[in-house]
Amino acid sequence: DQQVKQNSPSLSVQEGRISILNCDYTNSMFDYFLWYKKYPAEGPTFLISISSIKDKNEDGRFTVFLNKSAKHLSLHIVPSQPGDSAVYFCAASWGGSSNTGKLIFGQGTTLQVKP
Amino acid sequence: SAVISQKPSRDICQRGTSLTIQCQVDSQVTMMFWYRQQPGQSLTLIATANQGSEATYESGFVIDKFPISRPNLTFSTLTVSNMSPEDSSIYLCSVVPSGPGATQYFGPGTRLLVL
């Protein structure tokens, strides 16, 4: 049973436009969510996180939105840049609105930003 | 932040043999974990490496197959024992430097191919 789902395996956007990556989860116990970016032959790089007590967190070009009632979160990248082209993973954990380190990952979405 | 190195970066092994992967962190960390990413799959948590005590394994993973050591707060090893082609994966070390709620970092991974 896939508890964290990224239903879009790939996404292509034009440079300068907005990229929206989506993630759904089924386990209502999850209370901390993270987004990672991964280039080939490298480990995942942390981008941004959000705890369940918030519905939005922003860091530069990256914003994560959390809709607890819908069990849905999204990552917005504005403006998108060619260097953003990578695989993006959504991850979730539980343990009191903090990261316990024991993450459940989605399948990933490959983002391509075209110049 | 935390800088994580892993050795080896990649290896090709024969079935039935064992491989030990090392993870070194540039600072003392509270929580350390081992993850696996099988080909075309997402990341899956293998175990929590506990300093000075036995590791805590997730469902589907056992100590006889994946023995883990953590002699101090900056170092851990994962051994993949009696390997089969199904063990071909990327193995990643991950740390949470400052306890629950902190950012989680991943190492570059060890790419293992079992023939």
PDB file of N, CA and C in Angstrom, chain A residues 35-99:
ATOM      1  N   TRP A  35      10.076  17.964   1.012  1.00  0.00           N
ATOM      2  CA  TRP A  35      10.326  17.813  -0.418  1.00  0.00           C
ATOM      3  C   TRP A  35      11.837  17.742  -0.637  1.00  0.00           C
ATOM      4  N   TYR A  36      12.221  16.803  -1.508  1.00  0.00           N
ATOM      5  CA  TYR A  36      13.620  16.636  -1.865  1.00  0.00           C
ATOM      6  C   TYR A  36      13.763  16.697  -3.380  1.00  0.00           C
ATOM      7  N   LYS A  37      14.928  17.145  -3.798  1.00  0.00           N
ATOM      8  CA  LYS A  37      15.287  17.141  -5.208  1.00  0.00           C
ATOM      9  C   LYS A  37      16.452  16.172  -5.382  1.00  0.00           C
ATOM     10  N   LYS A  38      16.416  15.410  -6.455  1.00  0.00           N
ATOM     11  CA  LYS A  38      17.483  14.437  -6.662  1.00  0.00           C
ATOM     12  C   LYS A  38      17.967  14.469  -8.096  1.00  0.00           C
ATOM     13  N   TYR A  39      19.281  14.665  -8.236  1.00  0.00           N
ATOM     14  CA  TYR A  39      19.930  14.545  -9.537  1.00  0.00           C
ATOM     15  C   TYR A  39      20.461  13.124  -9.676  1.00  0.00           C
ATOM     16  N   PRO A  40      20.628  12.659 -10.917  1.00  0.00           N
ATOM     17  CA  PRO A  40      21.192  11.321 -11.115  1.00  0.00           C
ATOM     18  C   PRO A  40      22.542  11.175 -10.426  1.00  0.00           C
ATOM     19  N   ALA A  41      22.787  10.038  -9.844  1.00  0.00           N
ATOM     20  CA  ALA A  41      24.057   9.695  -9.204  1.00  0.00           C
ATOM     21  C   ALA A  41      24.355  10.569  -7.973  1.00  0.00           C
ATOM     22  N   GLU A  42      23.356  11.226  -7.432  1.00  0.00           N
ATOM     23  CA  GLU A  42      23.531  11.988  -6.200  1.00  0.00           C
ATOM     24  C   GLU A  42      22.455  11.593  -5.197  1.00  0.00           C
ATOM     25  N   GLY A  43      22.704  11.897  -3.930  1.00  0.00           N
ATOM     26  CA  GLY A  43      21.677  11.681  -2.931  1.00  0.00           C
ATOM     27  C   GLY A  43      20.641  12.787  -2.986  1.00  0.00           C
ATOM     28  N   PRO A  44      19.462  12.570  -2.389  1.00  0.00           N
ATOM     29  CA  PRO A  44      18.432  13.605  -2.360  1.00  0.00           C
ATOM     30  C   PRO A  44      18.908  14.852  -1.612  1.00  0.00           C
ATOM     31  N   THR A  45      18.533  16.001  -2.138  1.00  0.00           N
ATOM     32  CA  THR A  45      18.863  17.281  -1.512  1.00  0.00           C
ATOM     33  C   THR A  45      17.595  17.892  -0.922  1.00  0.00           C
ATOM     34  N   PHE A  46      17.648  18.238   0.355  1.00  0.00           N
ATOM     35  CA  PHE A  46      16.485  18.816   1.022  1.00  0.00           C
ATOM     36  C   PHE A  46      16.118  20.160   0.412  1.00  0.00           C
ATOM     37  N   LEU A  47      14.821  20.361   0.164  1.00  0.00           N
ATOM     38  CA  LEU A  47      14.339  21.628  -0.370  1.00  0.00           C
ATOM     39  C   LEU A  47      13.564  22.437   0.660  1.00  0.00           C
ATOM     40  N   ILE A  48      12.513  21.851   1.168  1.00  0.00           N
ATOM     41  CA  ILE A  48      11.612  22.585   2.042  1.00  0.00           C
ATOM     42  C   ILE A  48      10.748  21.596   2.790  1.00  0.00           C
ATOM     43  N   SER A  49      10.283  22.010   3.963  1.00  0.00           N
ATOM     44  CA  SER A  49       9.429  21.134   4.762  1.00  0.00           C
ATOM     45  C   SER A  49       8.261  21.924   5.331  1.00  0.00           C
ATOM     46  N   ILE A  50       7.287  21.181   5.852  1.00  0.00           N
ATOM     47  CA  ILE A  50       6.137  21.811   6.491  1.00  0.00           C
ATOM     48  C   ILE A  50       5.578  20.867   7.536  1.00  0.00           C
ATOM     49  N   SER A  51       5.202  21.420   8.672  1.00  0.00           N
ATOM     50  CA  SER A  51       4.565  20.599   9.685  1.00  0.00           C
ATOM     51  C   SER A  51       3.058  20.751   9.562  1.00  0.00           C
ATOM     52  N   SER A  52       2.344  19.833  10.181  1.00  0.00           N
ATOM     53  CA  SER A  52       0.887  19.813  10.014  1.00  0.00           C
ATOM     54  C   SER A  52       0.178  20.964  10.706  1.00  0.00           C
ATOM     55  N   ILE A  53       0.923  21.722  11.494  1.00  0.00           N
ATOM     56  CA  ILE A  53       0.278  22.861  12.156  1.00  0.00           C
ATOM     57  C   ILE A  53       0.247  24.089  11.247  1.00  0.00           C
ATOM     58  N   LYS A  54       0.869  23.954  10.075  1.00  0.00           N
ATOM     59  CA  LYS A  54       0.865  25.050   9.115  1.00  0.00           C
ATOM     60  C   LYS A  54       0.180  24.610   7.834  1.00  0.00           C
ATOM     61  N   ASP A  55      -0.198  25.588   7.012  1.00  0.00           N
ATOM     62  CA  ASP A  55      -0.737  25.231   5.701  1.00  0.00           C
ATOM     63  C   ASP A  55       0.114  25.793   4.561  1.00  0.00           C
ATOM     64  N   LYS A  56       1.150  26.522   4.917  1.00  0.00           N
ATOM     65  CA  LYS A  56       2.024  27.082   3.887  1.00  0.00           C
ATOM     66  C   LYS A  56       3.394  27.352   4.487  1.00  0.00           C
ATOM     67  N   ASN A  57       4.409  27.085   3.680  1.00  0.00           N
ATOM     68  CA  ASN A  57       5.772  27.453   4.057  1.00  0.00           C
ATOM     69  C   ASN A  57       6.506  27.891   2.798  1.00  0.00           C
ATOM     70  N   GLU A  58       7.216  28.986   2.918  1.00  0.00           N
ATOM     71  CA  GLU A  58       7.859  29.580   1.745  1.00  0.00           C
ATOM     72  C   GLU A  58       9.345  29.763   1.993  1.00  0.00           C
ATOM     73  N   ASP A  59      10.133  29.476   0.966  1.00  0.00           N
ATOM     74  CA  ASP A  59      11.578  29.669   1.051  1.00  0.00           C
ATOM     75  C   ASP A  59      12.080  30.036  -0.332  1.00  0.00           C
ATOM     76  N   GLY A  60      12.233  31.330  -0.542  1.00  0.00           N
ATOM     77  CA  GLY A  60      12.712  31.775  -1.847  1.00  0.00           C
ATOM     78  C   GLY A  60      11.723  31.445  -2.945  1.00  0.00           C
ATOM     79  N   ARG A  61      12.191  30.717  -3.948  1.00  0.00           N
ATOM     80  CA  ARG A  61      11.346  30.362  -5.080  1.00  0.00           C
ATOM     81  C   ARG A  61      10.424  29.183  -4.780  1.00  0.00           C
ATOM     82  N   PHE A  62      10.621  28.556  -3.638  1.00  0.00           N
ATOM     83  CA  PHE A  62       9.889  27.337  -3.298  1.00  0.00           C
ATOM     84  C   PHE A  62       8.828  27.614  -2.234  1.00  0.00           C
ATOM     85  N   THR A  63       7.623  27.146  -2.515  1.00  0.00           N
ATOM     86  CA  THR A  63       6.530  27.239  -1.551  1.00  0.00           C
ATOM     87  C   THR A  63       5.833  25.889  -1.468  1.00  0.00           C
ATOM     88  N   VAL A  64       5.599  25.426  -0.262  1.00  0.00           N
ATOM     89  CA  VAL A  64       4.849  24.190  -0.077  1.00  0.00           C
ATOM     90  C   VAL A  64       3.510  24.529   0.569  1.00  0.00           C
ATOM     91  N   PHE A  65       2.463  23.949   0.026  1.00  0.00           N
ATOM     92  CA  PHE A  65       1.109  24.126   0.544  1.00  0.00           C
ATOM     93  C   PHE A  65       0.612  22.782   1.061  1.00  0.00           C
ATOM     94  N   LEU A  66      -0.036  22.820   2.236  1.00  0.00           N
ATOM     95  CA  LEU A  66      -0.581  21.602   2.826  1.00  0.00           C
ATOM     96  C   LEU A  66      -2.075  21.751   3.030  1.00  0.00           C
ATOM     97  N   ASN A  67      -2.832  20.803   2.501  1.00  0.00           N
ATOM     98  CA  ASN A  67      -4.284  20.748   2.699  1.00  0.00           C
ATOM     99  C   ASN A  67      -4.579  19.454   3.452  1.00  0.00           C
ATOM    100  N   LYS A  68      -4.687  19.567   4.768  1.00  0.00           N
ATOM    101  CA  LYS A  68      -4.839  18.376   5.604  1.00  0.00           C
ATOM    102  C   LYS A  68      -6.151  17.666   5.347  1.00  0.00           C
ATOM    103  N   SER A  69      -7.219  18.421   5.125  1.00  0.00           N
ATOM    104  CA  SER A  69      -8.523  17.783   4.919  1.00  0.00           C
ATOM    105  C   SER A  69      -8.523  16.934   3.658  1.00  0.00           C
ATOM    106  N   ALA A  70      -7.779  17.381   2.652  1.00  0.00           N
ATOM    107  CA  ALA A  70      -7.691  16.631   1.401  1.00  0.00           C
ATOM    108  C   ALA A  70      -6.517  15.677   1.391  1.00  0.00           C
ATOM    109  N   LYS A  71      -5.698  15.701   2.428  1.00  0.00           N
ATOM    110  CA  LYS A  71      -4.466  14.899   2.498  1.00  0.00           C
ATOM    111  C   LYS A  71      -3.633  15.123   1.238  1.00  0.00           C
ATOM    112  N   HIS A  72      -3.377  16.373   0.986  1.00  0.00           N
ATOM    113  CA  HIS A  72      -2.693  16.761  -0.246  1.00  0.00           C
ATOM    114  C   HIS A  72      -1.691  17.866   0.042  1.00  0.00           C
ATOM    115  N   LEU A  73      -0.536  17.757  -0.577  1.00  0.00           N
ATOM    116  CA  LEU A  73       0.400  18.871  -0.525  1.00  0.00           C
ATOM    117  C   LEU A  73       0.981  19.105  -1.910  1.00  0.00           C
ATOM    118  N   SER A  74       1.446  20.321  -2.093  1.00  0.00           N
ATOM    119  CA  SER A  74       2.009  20.673  -3.388  1.00  0.00           C
ATOM    120  C   SER A  74       3.241  21.542  -3.183  1.00  0.00           C
ATOM    121  N   LEU A  75       4.140  21.448  -4.140  1.00  0.00           N
ATOM    122  CA  LEU A  75       5.351  22.267  -4.169  1.00  0.00           C
ATOM    123  C   LEU A  75       5.258  23.178  -5.385  1.00  0.00           C
ATOM    124  N   HIS A  76       5.368  24.474  -5.138  1.00  0.00           N
ATOM    125  CA  HIS A  76       5.366  25.451  -6.208  1.00  0.00           C
ATOM    126  C   HIS A  76       6.770  26.020  -6.374  1.00  0.00           C
ATOM    127  N   ILE A  77       7.231  26.057  -7.607  1.00  0.00           N
ATOM    128  CA  ILE A  77       8.536  26.645  -7.905  1.00  0.00           C
ATOM    129  C   ILE A  77       8.295  27.804  -8.872  1.00  0.00           C
ATOM    130  N   VAL A  78       8.618  29.005  -8.397  1.00  0.00           N
ATOM    131  CA  VAL A  78       8.397  30.186  -9.219  1.00  0.00           C
ATOM    132  C   VAL A  78       9.569  31.166  -9.079  1.00  0.00           C
ATOM    133  N   PRO A  79      10.212  31.618 -10.157  1.00  0.00           N
ATOM    134  CA  PRO A  79      10.045  31.092 -11.498  1.00  0.00           C
ATOM    135  C   PRO A  79      10.887  29.837 -11.682  1.00  0.00           C
ATOM    136  N   SER A  80      10.464  28.977 -12.554  1.00  0.00           N
ATOM    137  CA  SER A  80      11.219  27.752 -12.813  1.00  0.00           C
ATOM    138  C   SER A  80      12.474  28.072 -13.637  1.00  0.00           C
ATOM    139  N   GLN A  81      13.543  27.349 -13.328  1.00  0.00           N
ATOM    140  CA  GLN A  81      14.814  27.538 -14.022  1.00  0.00           C
ATOM    141  C   GLN A  81      15.302  26.190 -14.570  1.00  0.00           C
ATOM    142  N   PRO A  82      16.062  26.200 -15.639  1.00  0.00           N
ATOM    143  CA  PRO A  82      16.556  24.928 -16.193  1.00  0.00           C
ATOM    144  C   PRO A  82      17.297  24.072 -15.162  1.00  0.00           C
ATOM    145  N   GLY A  83      17.990  24.714 -14.226  1.00  0.00           N
ATOM    146  CA  GLY A  83      18.699  23.985 -13.171  1.00  0.00           C
ATOM    147  C   GLY A  83      17.781  23.264 -12.202  1.00  0.00           C
ATOM    148  N   ASP A  84      16.499  23.565 -12.275  1.00  0.00           N
ATOM    149  CA  ASP A  84      15.532  22.868 -11.418  1.00  0.00           C
ATOM    150  C   ASP A  84      15.179  21.495 -11.975  1.00  0.00           C
ATOM    151  N   SER A  85      15.601  21.200 -13.169  1.00  0.00           N
ATOM    152  CA  SER A  85      15.297  19.912 -13.786  1.00  0.00           C
ATOM    153  C   SER A  85      15.923  18.784 -12.964  1.00  0.00           C
ATOM    154  N   ALA A  86      15.091  17.923 -12.415  1.00  0.00           N
ATOM    155  CA  ALA A  86      15.529  16.856 -11.514  1.00  0.00           C
ATOM    156  C   ALA A  86      14.317  16.004 -11.165  1.00  0.00           C
ATOM    157  N   VAL A  87      14.551  14.995 -10.342  1.00  0.00           N
ATOM    158  CA  VAL A  87      13.439  14.218  -9.791  1.00  0.00           C
ATOM    159  C   VAL A  87      13.096  14.790  -8.419  1.00  0.00           C
ATOM    160  N   TYR A  88      11.827  15.035  -8.183  1.00  0.00           N
ATOM    161  CA  TYR A  88      11.367  15.609  -6.920  1.00  0.00           C
ATOM    162  C   TYR A  88      10.585  14.555  -6.141  1.00  0.00           C
ATOM    163  N   PHE A  89      11.001  14.384  -4.896  1.00  0.00           N
ATOM    164  CA  PHE A  89      10.346  13.417  -4.024  1.00  0.00           C
ATOM    165  C   PHE A  89       9.618  14.140  -2.894  1.00  0.00           C
ATOM    166  N   CYS A  90       8.415  13.701  -2.653  1.00  0.00           N
ATOM    167  CA  CYS A  90       7.654  14.098  -1.491  1.00  0.00           C
ATOM    168  C   CYS A  90       7.868  13.026  -0.417  1.00  0.00           C
ATOM    169  N   ALA A  91       7.981  13.441   0.833  1.00  0.00           N
ATOM    170  CA  ALA A  91       8.175  12.475   1.920  1.00  0.00           C
ATOM    171  C   ALA A  91       7.374  12.907   3.140  1.00  0.00           C
ATOM    172  N   ALA A  92       6.990  11.922   3.943  1.00  0.00           N
ATOM    173  CA  ALA A  92       6.181  12.211   5.126  1.00  0.00           C
ATOM    174  C   ALA A  92       6.683  11.425   6.322  1.00  0.00           C
ATOM    175  N   SER A  93       6.481  11.990   7.494  1.00  0.00           N
ATOM    176  CA  SER A  93       6.794  11.266   8.726  1.00  0.00           C
ATOM    177  C   SER A  93       5.746  11.605   9.770  1.00  0.00           C
ATOM    178  N   TRP A  94       5.801  10.922  10.899  1.00  0.00           N
ATOM    179  CA  TRP A  94       4.874  11.207  11.980  1.00  0.00           C
ATOM    180  C   TRP A  94       5.622  11.149  13.298  1.00  0.00           C
ATOM    181  N   GLY A  95       5.106  11.877  14.275  1.00  0.00           N
ATOM    182  CA  GLY A  95       5.797  11.926  15.553  1.00  0.00           C
ATOM    183  C   GLY A  95       5.603  13.237  16.267  1.00  0.00           C
ATOM    184  N   GLY A  96       4.474  13.894  16.065  1.00  0.00           N
ATOM    185  CA  GLY A  96       4.199  15.117  16.796  1.00  0.00           C
ATOM    186  C   GLY A  96       4.641  16.375  16.083  1.00  0.00           C
ATOM    187  N   SER A  97       4.284  16.473  14.793  1.00  0.00           N
ATOM    188  CA  SER A  97       4.587  17.671  14.002  1.00  0.00           C
ATOM    189  C   SER A  97       6.075  17.961  13.938  1.00  0.00           C
ATOM    190  N   SER A  98       6.872  16.924  14.014  1.00  0.00           N
ATOM    191  CA  SER A  98       8.308  17.111  13.831  1.00  0.00           C
ATOM    192  C   SER A  98       8.860  15.923  13.052  1.00  0.00           C
ATOM    193  N   ASN A  99      10.038  16.093  12.518  1.00  0.00           N
ATOM    194  CA  ASN A  99      10.637  15.047  11.698  1.00  0.00           C
ATOM    195  C   ASN A  99      11.335  14.027  12.587  1.00  0.00           C
TER     196      ASN A  99
END
